Coordinates of C-alpha atoms in Angstrom, one line a residue:
M202 CA 40.6 -48.3 26.4
S203 CA 40.2 -44.9 24.4
T204 CA 43.1 -42.6 25.4
R205 CA 43.7 -38.5 25.1
H206 CA 45.0 -38.8 21.7
D207 CA 41.7 -41.3 20.4
A208 CA 40.2 -38.3 21.7
D209 CA 42.1 -35.6 19.7
R210 CA 42.4 -37.4 16.4
H211 CA 39.2 -36.0 15.2
Q212 CA 40.9 -32.5 16.0
L213 CA 44.0 -32.8 13.9
A214 CA 44.7 -30.0 11.4
S215 CA 45.3 -32.9 9.1
A216 CA 41.7 -34.4 10.5
A217 CA 39.5 -34.0 6.7
V218 CA 35.4 -33.1 6.6
V219 CA 35.0 -36.5 4.7
V220 CA 31.8 -36.7 2.9
G221 CA 30.0 -39.7 0.7
T222 CA 28.5 -39.5 -2.9
D223 CA 26.4 -41.9 -5.2
G224 CA 25.7 -39.1 -7.5
S225 CA 22.1 -38.4 -6.3
A226 CA 20.4 -35.2 -5.4
T227 CA 20.3 -36.4 -2.0
A228 CA 24.4 -37.1 -2.2
D229 CA 24.1 -33.5 -3.6
A230 CA 23.0 -32.0 -0.6
A231 CA 25.1 -33.6 1.4
V232 CA 28.1 -32.0 -0.8
R233 CA 27.2 -29.0 -0.5
W234 CA 26.8 -29.4 3.2
A235 CA 30.3 -30.5 3.9
A236 CA 32.1 -28.3 1.3
E237 CA 30.3 -25.6 3.3
T238 CA 31.5 -27.0 6.6
A239 CA 34.8 -27.4 5.2
A240 CA 35.3 -24.0 4.1
R241 CA 33.8 -22.4 7.6
K242 CA 35.9 -24.7 10.1
G243 CA 39.5 -24.4 7.3
R244 CA 39.7 -27.6 7.0
H245 CA 40.7 -30.1 3.7
L246 CA 37.7 -31.6 1.9
L247 CA 37.6 -35.6 0.9
I248 CA 34.7 -37.1 -1.5
V249 CA 34.4 -40.4 -1.4
H250 CA 32.4 -43.1 -3.7
G251 CA 32.2 -46.7 -2.9
L252 CA 31.9 -49.6 -5.6
D253 CA 30.6 -52.3 -3.3
L254 CA 32.4 -54.8 -5.8
A255 CA 31.9 -58.1 -3.7
V256 CA 28.5 -58.1 -4.6
T257 CA 29.2 -57.1 -7.9
R258 CA 31.6 -59.9 -7.7
T259 CA 28.9 -62.7 -6.1
V260 CA 26.1 -61.6 -9.0
L261 CA 28.4 -62.3 -11.8
G262 CA 30.3 -65.4 -10.2
S263 CA 29.5 -67.7 -12.9
H264 CA 30.0 -64.9 -15.7
L265 CA 33.8 -64.5 -15.6
P266 CA 33.8 -63.3 -18.7
M267 CA 31.7 -60.3 -18.2
M268 CA 33.6 -59.6 -15.0
S269 CA 36.6 -57.5 -16.4
S270 CA 34.0 -54.8 -18.6
V271 CA 31.5 -54.7 -16.0
I272 CA 34.1 -53.6 -13.2
E273 CA 35.8 -51.4 -15.9
A274 CA 32.8 -49.8 -17.0
M275 CA 31.7 -49.2 -12.8
H276 CA 35.2 -47.7 -12.1
G277 CA 34.2 -44.9 -15.3
H278 CA 31.0 -44.3 -13.4
G279 CA 32.5 -43.6 -10.1
D280 CA 35.1 -41.4 -11.6
H281 CA 32.4 -39.4 -13.3
I282 CA 30.6 -39.4 -10.0
L283 CA 33.1 -38.1 -8.3
A284 CA 34.1 -35.2 -10.9
E285 CA 31.0 -33.8 -10.4
A286 CA 30.8 -33.6 -7.2
R287 CA 34.2 -32.5 -6.9
A288 CA 33.3 -30.0 -9.3
L289 CA 30.4 -28.8 -7.2
A290 CA 32.0 -28.8 -3.8
C291 CA 34.8 -26.3 -5.6
D292 CA 32.5 -24.0 -6.6
I293 CA 31.4 -23.7 -2.7
A294 CA 34.9 -23.9 -1.7
P295 CA 37.1 -22.6 -3.9
D296 CA 39.6 -21.9 -1.2
R297 CA 40.0 -25.5 0.0
T298 CA 41.5 -28.6 -1.1
V299 CA 39.4 -31.3 -2.4
A300 CA 40.4 -34.4 -3.2
T301 CA 38.7 -37.7 -4.0
E302 CA 38.5 -41.5 -3.3
L303 CA 37.5 -44.0 -5.5
S304 CA 36.7 -47.1 -3.1
E305 CA 36.1 -50.9 -4.4
A306 CA 35.2 -51.7 -1.0
N307 CA 31.4 -51.4 0.5
P308 CA 30.5 -47.5 0.9
A309 CA 29.7 -48.2 4.4
K310 CA 32.8 -49.8 5.3
S311 CA 34.6 -47.5 3.9
L312 CA 33.2 -44.4 5.4
I313 CA 33.3 -46.3 8.7
A314 CA 37.1 -46.9 8.5
L315 CA 37.7 -43.3 7.5
S316 CA 35.7 -42.0 10.3
E317 CA 38.3 -42.8 12.8
S318 CA 40.4 -40.0 11.4
A319 CA 37.6 -37.6 10.2
H320 CA 37.2 -34.3 11.8
L321 CA 33.5 -35.5 11.0
V322 CA 32.0 -37.6 8.4
V323 CA 28.7 -36.3 6.3
I324 CA 26.3 -38.4 4.6
G325 CA 22.8 -37.6 2.4
A326 CA 19.7 -38.9 3.8
T327 CA 16.0 -39.2 1.8
R328 CA 13.5 -37.6 4.1
G329 CA 10.5 -40.3 5.2
D330 CA 12.4 -43.7 4.3
G331 CA 10.8 -45.7 7.0
M332 CA 13.1 -47.7 9.2
L333 CA 12.9 -51.4 7.3
A334 CA 14.0 -49.6 4.5
H335 CA 17.0 -48.8 6.0
L336 CA 18.3 -51.4 8.2
G337 CA 21.8 -52.3 7.2
S338 CA 21.7 -49.4 5.0
T339 CA 24.6 -46.9 4.9
L340 CA 23.2 -44.1 6.7
L341 CA 22.2 -46.3 9.6
A342 CA 25.6 -48.3 9.7
V343 CA 27.7 -45.2 9.7
A344 CA 25.7 -43.2 12.0
G345 CA 25.6 -46.4 14.1
H346 CA 29.2 -48.0 13.4
G347 CA 30.9 -44.5 12.9
H348 CA 34.0 -43.3 15.2
G349 CA 33.7 -39.1 16.2
T350 CA 31.0 -37.8 14.6
T351 CA 28.4 -38.1 11.8
V352 CA 26.1 -35.7 9.9
V353 CA 23.1 -36.9 8.6
V354 CA 21.9 -34.4 5.8
P355 CA 18.5 -34.0 4.2
G356 CA 18.1 -34.5 0.6
T357 CA 14.9 -32.0 0.8
G358 CA 16.5 -29.9 -2.1
E359 CA 15.4 -27.2 0.4
P360 CA 17.9 -24.6 1.7
N361 CA 19.5 -25.4 5.5
H362 CA 18.2 -22.8 8.0
R363 CA 21.0 -20.8 8.6
S364 CA 20.0 -18.5 11.0
G365 CA 18.4 -20.7 13.5
P366 CA 19.4 -22.2 16.4
V367 CA 21.6 -25.1 17.3
V368 CA 19.4 -27.4 19.1
V369 CA 21.1 -30.4 21.5
G370 CA 19.2 -33.3 23.2
A371 CA 20.0 -33.3 26.7
D372 CA 19.5 -36.4 28.5
G373 CA 22.3 -36.5 31.4
S374 CA 24.4 -39.6 30.1
P375 CA 28.0 -39.9 29.1
V376 CA 26.5 -40.3 25.4
G377 CA 24.3 -36.8 26.1
E378 CA 27.5 -35.3 27.6
A379 CA 29.6 -35.5 24.7
A380 CA 26.7 -34.5 22.6
L381 CA 27.1 -31.4 25.1
G382 CA 30.1 -30.8 23.9
A383 CA 29.7 -30.7 20.7
A384 CA 26.4 -28.7 20.6
F385 CA 28.3 -25.8 22.3
A386 CA 31.6 -26.1 20.1
E387 CA 29.3 -25.5 17.0
A388 CA 27.2 -23.5 18.6
S389 CA 30.0 -20.8 19.3
E390 CA 31.5 -21.0 15.8
R391 CA 28.4 -20.2 14.2
N392 CA 27.6 -17.6 16.3
A393 CA 24.1 -19.2 17.1
E394 CA 21.8 -19.3 20.2
L395 CA 22.1 -23.4 21.4
V396 CA 18.9 -24.6 22.5
T397 CA 18.7 -27.4 25.3
M398 CA 15.7 -29.8 25.0
H399 CA 15.7 -32.2 28.1
A400 CA 12.9 -34.6 27.7
W401 CA 11.4 -36.0 31.2
S402 CA 11.0 -39.5 29.8
D403 CA 14.9 -39.2 28.6
L404 CA 15.9 -39.6 32.4
T405 CA 18.7 -41.8 32.7
F406 CA 19.8 -41.1 36.6
G407 CA 16.3 -41.7 38.4
A408 CA 17.4 -39.7 41.2
Y409 CA 17.4 -36.0 42.2
A410 CA 19.6 -34.6 45.1
G411 CA 19.6 -38.3 46.3
N412 CA 16.2 -38.9 46.2
S413 CA 13.7 -41.3 43.9
Y414 CA 11.7 -39.2 41.2
L415 CA 9.2 -41.4 42.6
E416 CA 9.2 -39.6 45.9
I417 CA 9.2 -36.0 44.7
P418 CA 5.5 -34.0 44.2
I419 CA 4.6 -33.9 41.1
V420 CA 4.3 -30.4 41.2
D421 CA 8.1 -29.6 42.0
L422 CA 9.6 -32.4 39.3
E423 CA 9.6 -29.5 36.5
I424 CA 11.3 -27.3 39.3
A425 CA 13.9 -30.6 40.0
E426 CA 14.5 -30.9 36.3
H427 CA 15.1 -27.5 35.3
A428 CA 17.7 -27.5 38.4
L429 CA 19.4 -30.8 36.8
L430 CA 19.6 -29.2 33.5
A431 CA 21.1 -26.2 35.2
E432 CA 23.8 -28.0 36.7
R433 CA 24.4 -30.3 33.6
L434 CA 25.4 -26.8 31.6
A435 CA 26.9 -25.2 33.8
G436 CA 30.9 -26.1 33.2
W437 CA 29.7 -25.8 29.7
Q438 CA 28.2 -22.4 29.8
E439 CA 31.9 -21.3 31.6
K440 CA 34.1 -23.3 28.5
Y441 CA 31.9 -20.8 26.2
P442 CA 30.9 -17.8 27.6
D443 CA 29.8 -16.6 24.0
V444 CA 27.3 -18.9 23.7
T445 CA 23.4 -17.7 24.8
V446 CA 21.3 -20.6 25.9
T447 CA 17.7 -21.4 26.0
R448 CA 16.7 -24.4 28.1
K449 CA 13.7 -25.8 27.6
V450 CA 12.2 -28.9 29.5
S451 CA 9.3 -31.2 28.5
V452 CA 6.9 -33.8 30.0
T453 CA 6.7 -35.5 26.6
G454 CA 9.1 -37.6 24.5
P455 CA 12.3 -35.9 22.6
R456 CA 11.4 -37.2 19.3
E457 CA 8.4 -34.7 18.7
Q458 CA 10.0 -32.1 20.3
L459 CA 13.2 -32.1 18.3
A460 CA 11.2 -33.3 15.6
N461 CA 9.4 -29.5 15.6
W462 CA 12.8 -27.8 16.5
S463 CA 14.4 -29.3 13.2
K464 CA 12.1 -27.1 11.0
S465 CA 13.7 -24.1 12.6
A466 CA 16.9 -25.3 13.5
Q467 CA 20.3 -25.1 11.5
L468 CA 21.6 -28.0 13.3
L469 CA 20.3 -30.9 15.6
V470 CA 22.8 -32.8 17.9
V471 CA 22.3 -35.7 19.2
G472 CA 24.2 -38.5 21.1
S473 CA 24.9 -42.6 20.0
R474 CA 23.6 -44.9 22.4
G475 CA 25.4 -47.8 20.2
R476 CA 27.7 -50.3 21.9
G477 CA 29.0 -54.1 21.0
G478 CA 28.3 -55.7 18.4
F479 CA 25.1 -54.7 17.8
R480 CA 25.5 -50.6 17.4
G481 CA 23.9 -50.2 14.1
L482 CA 20.6 -51.7 15.6
L483 CA 20.8 -49.8 19.2
L484 CA 21.4 -46.2 17.6
G485 CA 18.5 -45.2 19.8
S486 CA 14.9 -44.9 18.3
T487 CA 15.2 -40.9 19.1
S488 CA 18.7 -40.7 16.9
S489 CA 17.7 -43.3 14.5
W490 CA 14.3 -41.5 13.5
L491 CA 15.8 -38.4 13.6
V492 CA 18.3 -38.9 11.0
Q493 CA 15.8 -40.4 8.6
H494 CA 12.9 -37.7 9.2
A495 CA 14.2 -34.1 10.5
D496 CA 14.4 -30.9 8.5
C497 CA 17.5 -30.0 9.1
P498 CA 20.6 -31.8 9.3
V499 CA 21.4 -34.2 12.3
M500 CA 24.6 -34.6 14.0
V501 CA 25.3 -37.9 16.1
V502 CA 28.4 -37.9 18.5
H503 CA 29.7 -41.0 19.2
P504 CA 31.8 -40.9 22.6
N505 CA 35.4 -41.5 22.4

């Protein structure tokens, strides 16, 4: 059962921004974003590389004489990757404490464990890869099983849209409420406009003002949806009066709308629908597609 302490642990001053790296250009994009975020938030940065030695030991099980030299070489390569990533981060955030951690564990498991106490976890993604290529991968495993907040940064090589809005998918569910809170906080911190996107296909309550949506005339549905969205946002707007909010209601699915916004947004915020033992596979079709295809960083918020 979650407690107030569980909810606040990610906000402790000691909670670091954690980023995973494998030395690729995609990972470098994630390290740059994480370093900028750590600098903006005044937090420590921890850069992690996982060796996944269990797999190596399985592969080399019948070649024990090779084991020691192979593992030693992997450690050396991992140290090099971390040193390069640390140098990159220090150039971007010279006033921040930048630590590194070389783990022998599976990269996804290592990041998921660290996410329990991290402020947020950052990981890179290569745009355009299909879902099958990512099933069981570090990307979807961390986004689906991570605690708190995970940010997936596209490794496009293109600069982030630092002057664009923060865009959040609002669906009225408890998961969506957590995403709204994170989006308002990010927009306030960045002094950015907040765009709240609500698509009719994302309805979860199935009723408005005590009536089934099926009983409301089609011509009144859009009015009803705007009113419902305004109601959901009222409390957050009172908490963050400095944030300018633009409300968008659409009859089409959220995937298309949010993907279009990612071309100009500086950040997309969505909730994770992961649950039970299959959380990694139930991240949600919209969220899982966006973390692989969006043009800007995607923040996946896990409710406590």
